[in-house]
Short mmCIF file of C-alpha atoms in Angstrom, two decimals:
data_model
loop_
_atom_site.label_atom_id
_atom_site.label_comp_id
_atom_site.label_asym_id
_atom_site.label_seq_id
_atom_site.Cartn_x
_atom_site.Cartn_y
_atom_site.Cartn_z
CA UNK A 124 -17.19 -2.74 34.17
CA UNK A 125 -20.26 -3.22 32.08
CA UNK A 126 -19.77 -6.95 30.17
CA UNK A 127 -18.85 -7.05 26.47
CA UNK A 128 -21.53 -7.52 23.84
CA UNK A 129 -19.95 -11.63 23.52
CA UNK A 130 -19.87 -13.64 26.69
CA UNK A 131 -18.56 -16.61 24.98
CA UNK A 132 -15.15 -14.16 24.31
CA UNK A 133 -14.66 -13.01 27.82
CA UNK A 134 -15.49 -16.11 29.34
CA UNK A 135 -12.95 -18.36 27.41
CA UNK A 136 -9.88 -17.01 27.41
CA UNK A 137 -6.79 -19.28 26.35
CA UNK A 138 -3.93 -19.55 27.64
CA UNK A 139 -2.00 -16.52 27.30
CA UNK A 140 0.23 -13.58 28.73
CA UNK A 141 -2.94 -11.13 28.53
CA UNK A 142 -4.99 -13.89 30.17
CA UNK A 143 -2.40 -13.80 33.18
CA UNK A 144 -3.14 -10.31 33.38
CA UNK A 145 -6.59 -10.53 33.26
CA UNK A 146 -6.58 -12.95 36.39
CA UNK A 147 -4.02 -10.72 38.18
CA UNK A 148 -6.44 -7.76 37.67
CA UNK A 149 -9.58 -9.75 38.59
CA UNK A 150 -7.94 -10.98 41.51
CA UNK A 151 -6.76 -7.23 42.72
CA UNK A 152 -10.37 -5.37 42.15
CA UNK A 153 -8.95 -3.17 39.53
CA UNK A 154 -10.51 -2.63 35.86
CA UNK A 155 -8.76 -3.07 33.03
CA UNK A 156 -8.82 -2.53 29.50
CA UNK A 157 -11.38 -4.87 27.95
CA UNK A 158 -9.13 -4.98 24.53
CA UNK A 159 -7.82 -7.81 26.63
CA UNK A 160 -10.43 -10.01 26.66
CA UNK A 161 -10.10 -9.94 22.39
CA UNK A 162 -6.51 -10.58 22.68
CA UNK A 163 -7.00 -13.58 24.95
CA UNK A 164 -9.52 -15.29 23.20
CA UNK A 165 -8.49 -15.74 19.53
CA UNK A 166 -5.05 -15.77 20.30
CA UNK A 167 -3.81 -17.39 17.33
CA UNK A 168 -5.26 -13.93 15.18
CA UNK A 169 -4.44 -11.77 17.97
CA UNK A 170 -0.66 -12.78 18.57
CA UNK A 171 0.21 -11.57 14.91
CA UNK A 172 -1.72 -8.11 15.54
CA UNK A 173 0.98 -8.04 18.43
CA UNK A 174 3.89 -8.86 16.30
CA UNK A 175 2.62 -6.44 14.15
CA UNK A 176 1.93 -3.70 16.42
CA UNK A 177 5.28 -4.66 18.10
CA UNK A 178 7.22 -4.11 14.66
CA UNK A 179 5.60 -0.83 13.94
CA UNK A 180 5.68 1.07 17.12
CA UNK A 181 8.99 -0.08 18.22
CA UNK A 182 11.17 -1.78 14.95
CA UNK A 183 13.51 -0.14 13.20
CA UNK A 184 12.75 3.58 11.49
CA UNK A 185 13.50 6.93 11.53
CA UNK A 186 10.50 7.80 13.52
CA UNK A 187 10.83 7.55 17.00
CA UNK A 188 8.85 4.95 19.34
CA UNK A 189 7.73 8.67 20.93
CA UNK A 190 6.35 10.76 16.96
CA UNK A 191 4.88 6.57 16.24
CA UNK A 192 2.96 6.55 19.41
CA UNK A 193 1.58 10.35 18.59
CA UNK A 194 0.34 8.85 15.22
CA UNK A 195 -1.20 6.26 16.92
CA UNK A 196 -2.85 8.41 19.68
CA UNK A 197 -3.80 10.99 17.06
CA UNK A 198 -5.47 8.52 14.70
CA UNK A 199 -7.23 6.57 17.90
CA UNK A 200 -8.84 10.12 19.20
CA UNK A 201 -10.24 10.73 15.61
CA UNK A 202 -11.50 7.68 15.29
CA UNK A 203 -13.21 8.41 18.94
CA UNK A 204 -11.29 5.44 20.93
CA UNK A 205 -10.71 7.16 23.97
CA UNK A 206 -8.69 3.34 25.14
CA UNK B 111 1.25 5.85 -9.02
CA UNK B 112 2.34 4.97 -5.22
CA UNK B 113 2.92 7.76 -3.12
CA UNK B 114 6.50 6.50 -2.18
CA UNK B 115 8.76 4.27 -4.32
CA UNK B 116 7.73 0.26 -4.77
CA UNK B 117 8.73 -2.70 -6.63
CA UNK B 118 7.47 -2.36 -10.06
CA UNK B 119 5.28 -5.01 -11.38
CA UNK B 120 3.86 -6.20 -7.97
CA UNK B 121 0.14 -4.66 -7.26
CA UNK B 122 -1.36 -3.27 -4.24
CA UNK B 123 -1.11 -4.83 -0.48
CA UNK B 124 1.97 -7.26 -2.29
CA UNK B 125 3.75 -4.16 -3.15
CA UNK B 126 3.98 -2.95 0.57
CA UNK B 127 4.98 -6.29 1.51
CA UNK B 128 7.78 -6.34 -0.84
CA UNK B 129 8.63 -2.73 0.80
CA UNK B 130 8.33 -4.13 4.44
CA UNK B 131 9.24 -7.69 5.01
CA UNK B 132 9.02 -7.21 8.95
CA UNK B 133 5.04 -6.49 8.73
CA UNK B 134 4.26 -8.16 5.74
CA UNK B 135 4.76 -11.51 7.61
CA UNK B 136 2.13 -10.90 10.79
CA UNK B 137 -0.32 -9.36 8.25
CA UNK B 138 0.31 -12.62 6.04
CA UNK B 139 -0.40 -13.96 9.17
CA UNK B 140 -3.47 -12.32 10.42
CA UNK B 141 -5.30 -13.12 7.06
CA UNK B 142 -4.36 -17.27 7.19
CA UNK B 143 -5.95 -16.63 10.26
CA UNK B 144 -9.11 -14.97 9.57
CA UNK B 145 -9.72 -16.32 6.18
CA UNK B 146 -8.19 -19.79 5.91
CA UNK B 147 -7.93 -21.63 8.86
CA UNK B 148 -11.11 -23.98 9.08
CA UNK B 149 -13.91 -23.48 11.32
CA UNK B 150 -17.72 -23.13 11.22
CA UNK B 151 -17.78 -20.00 9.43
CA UNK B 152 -16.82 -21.27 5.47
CA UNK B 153 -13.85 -19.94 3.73
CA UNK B 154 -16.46 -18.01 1.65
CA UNK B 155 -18.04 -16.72 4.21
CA UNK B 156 -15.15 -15.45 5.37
CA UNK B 157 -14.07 -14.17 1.47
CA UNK B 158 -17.50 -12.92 1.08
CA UNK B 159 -17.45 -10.42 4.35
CA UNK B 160 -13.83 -9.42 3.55
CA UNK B 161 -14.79 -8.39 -0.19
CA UNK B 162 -18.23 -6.57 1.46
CA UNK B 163 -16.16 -4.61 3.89
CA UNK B 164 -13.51 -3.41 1.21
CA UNK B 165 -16.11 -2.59 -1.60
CA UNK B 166 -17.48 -0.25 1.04
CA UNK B 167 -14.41 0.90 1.53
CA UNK B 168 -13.83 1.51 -2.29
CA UNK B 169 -10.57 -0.11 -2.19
CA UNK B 170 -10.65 -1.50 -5.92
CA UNK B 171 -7.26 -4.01 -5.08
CA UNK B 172 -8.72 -5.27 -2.23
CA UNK B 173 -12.06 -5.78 -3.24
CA UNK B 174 -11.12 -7.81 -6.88
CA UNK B 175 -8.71 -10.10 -5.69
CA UNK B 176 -10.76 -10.93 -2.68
CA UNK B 177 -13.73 -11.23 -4.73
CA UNK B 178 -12.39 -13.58 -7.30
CA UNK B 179 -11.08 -15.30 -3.85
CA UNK B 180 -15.00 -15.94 -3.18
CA UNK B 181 -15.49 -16.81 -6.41
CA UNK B 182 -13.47 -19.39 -6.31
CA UNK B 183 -14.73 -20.63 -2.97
CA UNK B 184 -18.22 -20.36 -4.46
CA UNK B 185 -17.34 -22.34 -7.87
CA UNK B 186 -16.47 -19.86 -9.78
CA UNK B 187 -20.02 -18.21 -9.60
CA UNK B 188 -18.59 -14.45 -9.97
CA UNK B 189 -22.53 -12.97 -9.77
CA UNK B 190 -23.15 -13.65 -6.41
CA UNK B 191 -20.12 -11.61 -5.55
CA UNK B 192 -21.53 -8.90 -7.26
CA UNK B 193 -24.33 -9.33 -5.97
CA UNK B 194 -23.60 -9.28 -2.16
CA UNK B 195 -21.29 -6.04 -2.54
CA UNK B 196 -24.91 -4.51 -3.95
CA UNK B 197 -27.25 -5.22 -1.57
CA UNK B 198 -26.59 -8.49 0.11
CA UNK B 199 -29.96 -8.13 2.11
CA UNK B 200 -31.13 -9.23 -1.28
CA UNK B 201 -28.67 -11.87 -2.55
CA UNK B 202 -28.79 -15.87 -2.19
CA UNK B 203 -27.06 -16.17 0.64
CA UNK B 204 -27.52 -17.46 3.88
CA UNK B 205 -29.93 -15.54 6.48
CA UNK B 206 -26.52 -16.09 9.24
CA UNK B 207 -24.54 -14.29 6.55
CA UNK B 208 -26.70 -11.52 6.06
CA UNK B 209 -27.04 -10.65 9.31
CA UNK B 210 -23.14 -11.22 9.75
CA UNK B 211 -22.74 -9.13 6.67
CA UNK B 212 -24.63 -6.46 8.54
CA UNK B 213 -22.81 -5.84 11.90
CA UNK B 214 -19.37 -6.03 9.14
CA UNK B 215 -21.08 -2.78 7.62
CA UNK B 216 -21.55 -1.18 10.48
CA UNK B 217 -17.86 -1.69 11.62
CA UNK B 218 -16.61 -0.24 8.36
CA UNK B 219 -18.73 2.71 9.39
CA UNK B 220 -17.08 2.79 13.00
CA UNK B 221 -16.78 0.20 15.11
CA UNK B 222 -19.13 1.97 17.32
CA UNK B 223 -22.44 1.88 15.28
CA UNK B 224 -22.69 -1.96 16.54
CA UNK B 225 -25.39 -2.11 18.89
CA UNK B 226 -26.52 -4.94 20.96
CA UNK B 227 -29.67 -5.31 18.44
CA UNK B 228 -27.51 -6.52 15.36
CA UNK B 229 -25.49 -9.13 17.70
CA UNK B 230 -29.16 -10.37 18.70
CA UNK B 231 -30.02 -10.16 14.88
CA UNK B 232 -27.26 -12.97 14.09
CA UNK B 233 -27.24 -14.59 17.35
CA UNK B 234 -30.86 -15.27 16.35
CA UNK B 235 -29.64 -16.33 12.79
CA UNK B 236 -27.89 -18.98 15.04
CA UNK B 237 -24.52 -17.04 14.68
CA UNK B 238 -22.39 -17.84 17.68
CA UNK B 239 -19.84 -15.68 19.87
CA UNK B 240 -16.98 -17.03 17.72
CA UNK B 241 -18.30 -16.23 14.47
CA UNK B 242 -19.93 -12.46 15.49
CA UNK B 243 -16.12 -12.34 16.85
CA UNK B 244 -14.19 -13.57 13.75
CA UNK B 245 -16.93 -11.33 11.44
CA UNK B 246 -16.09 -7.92 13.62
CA UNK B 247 -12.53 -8.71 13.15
CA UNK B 248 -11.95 -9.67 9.77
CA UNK B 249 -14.43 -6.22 9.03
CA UNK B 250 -11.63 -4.10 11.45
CA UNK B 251 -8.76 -5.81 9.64
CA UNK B 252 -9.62 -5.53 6.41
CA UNK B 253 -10.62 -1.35 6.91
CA UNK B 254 -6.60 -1.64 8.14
CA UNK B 255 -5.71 -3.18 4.86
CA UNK B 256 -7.79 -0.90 2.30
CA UNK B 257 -6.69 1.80 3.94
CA UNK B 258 -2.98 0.67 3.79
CA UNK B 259 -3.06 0.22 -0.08
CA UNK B 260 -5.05 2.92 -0.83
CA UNK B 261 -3.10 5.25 1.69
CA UNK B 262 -0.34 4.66 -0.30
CA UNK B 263 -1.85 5.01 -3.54
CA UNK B 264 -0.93 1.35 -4.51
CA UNK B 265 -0.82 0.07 -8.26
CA UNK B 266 -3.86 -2.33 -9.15
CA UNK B 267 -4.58 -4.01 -12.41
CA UNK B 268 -7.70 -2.45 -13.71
CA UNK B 269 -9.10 -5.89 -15.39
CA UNK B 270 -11.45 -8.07 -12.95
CA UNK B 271 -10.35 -11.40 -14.96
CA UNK B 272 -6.51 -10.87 -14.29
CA UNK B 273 -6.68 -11.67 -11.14
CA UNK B 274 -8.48 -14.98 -11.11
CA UNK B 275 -5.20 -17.23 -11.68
CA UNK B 276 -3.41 -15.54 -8.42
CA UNK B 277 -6.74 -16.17 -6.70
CA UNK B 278 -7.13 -19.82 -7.88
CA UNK B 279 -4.13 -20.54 -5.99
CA UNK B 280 -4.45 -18.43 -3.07
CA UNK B 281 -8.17 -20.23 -2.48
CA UNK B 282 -6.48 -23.31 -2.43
CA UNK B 283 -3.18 -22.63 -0.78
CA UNK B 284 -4.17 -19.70 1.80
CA UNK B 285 -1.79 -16.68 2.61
CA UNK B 286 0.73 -18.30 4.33
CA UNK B 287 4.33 -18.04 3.29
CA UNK B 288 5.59 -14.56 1.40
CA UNK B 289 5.15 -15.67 -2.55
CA UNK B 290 8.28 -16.21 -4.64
CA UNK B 291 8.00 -12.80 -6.73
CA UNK B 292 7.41 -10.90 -3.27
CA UNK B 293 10.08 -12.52 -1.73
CA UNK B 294 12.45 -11.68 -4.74
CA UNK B 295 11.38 -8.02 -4.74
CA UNK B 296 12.22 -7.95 -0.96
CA UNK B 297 15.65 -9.45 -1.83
CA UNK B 298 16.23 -6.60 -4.59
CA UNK B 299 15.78 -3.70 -1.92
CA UNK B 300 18.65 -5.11 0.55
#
């Protein structure tokens, strides 16, 4: 995987559940998404964006977690984020 | 008027949280985070890039309250605010912040117009990997919040100078904690 443009970010990742997986990846060979390398470094900003994703996608609403995750995927391919 | 049906009397993003208890408090959150908790990037910086990225974004709520935000940050001097949403290559601030204010532009555009060149621009400006971080993601957050209030055609008070008491206090106090009247208009919807 080609670095990200900040070394300082995926260098210094605190201590975290995405940081665990980041190790567990390294340590297997396999790539992963590089989103975690954001959520493991700031992740005092980063753990709300997770509560927040978390009550969206999956709280209570009429919608189900299946239609939310279509808005999501629709929105992310025009917005050209194939991750 | 708001697309769906909102608290009276509460204007744009405090409307929605009034609506949504559940994600007003991570978004409350989020922006403590990015715009008031200490570090080397001043809290006008920080006011300054968020008012940038949502003037490009034409989100007029956004924009005016975090302007008057800066202004307060800046004492009160309302003109440089102007100033920076017009063409901050030109304005009195800091060569960092320009360049700063620069890879924020281009993530309002789409986060993929960054290329390496404007992180070597700032880095240069002596901009480190925390603050080229913190500027790329208060840019990404704030295009979420403009296009929150203005997706839902949120109310916002039309005159610049209303807003400066609110902002007074948030400069001071920060965003954490849902305020008393948005916390009374959550009550009224249960």
């Amino acid at each position: 995987m080609k670095p990200i443009f900040l070394p300082e970010v995926e260098n210094n990742p605190q201590p975290s559940p995405t940081t665990d997986l980041i190790r567990a990846a390294q340590s297997a060979g396999t790539e992963y998404p590089q989103i975690w390398h954001l959520f493991a470094y700031r992740a005092q900003a980063t753990g709300n964006l997770g509560a927040f994703t978390q009550e969206m996608m999956r709280g209570e609403c009429p919608l189900s977690p299946g239609i939310r995750e279509l808005i999501a995927a629709f929105t992310s391919y025009g917005n050209d984020c194939p991750f | 008027m708001p697309h769906i049906q909102l608290s009276e009397g509460l204007p744009g993003i405090r409307g929605l949280f009034a609506f949504r208890p559940e994600t007003a408090k991570p978004l409350c959150e989020l922006a403590e985070v990015l715009l008031h908790t200490p570090g080397t990037l001043s809290l006008a910086e920080r006011e300054l890039i968020a008012t940038y990225v949502s003037s490009e974004n034409d989100c007029y709520y956004c924009q005016t309250a975090h302007g008057a935000i800066a202004a307060c940050h800046l004492e009160g001097n309302e003109k440089l605010v102007l100033n920076v949403k017009r063409d901050f290559e030109h304005a009195a601030v800091s060569e960092k912040l320009k360049s700063l204010l620069a890879i924020a532009g281009k993530v309002q555009r789409g986060g993929k117009n960054v290329q390496a060149g404007d992180v070597e621009r700032a880095r240069r400006q002596g901009a480190t990997d925390q603050e080229i971080h913190d500027t790329v993601l208060i840019a990404a957050a704030f295009c979420m919040y403009n296009r929150y209030v203005d997706g839902l055609a949120t109310w916002a008070p039309p005159d610049p100078a209303s807003y400066r008491e609110r902002a007074a206090k948030v400069a001071r106090d920060g965003y954490q904690g849902i305020p008393a009247d948005v916390q009374a208009a959550q009550a009224g919807r249960t």
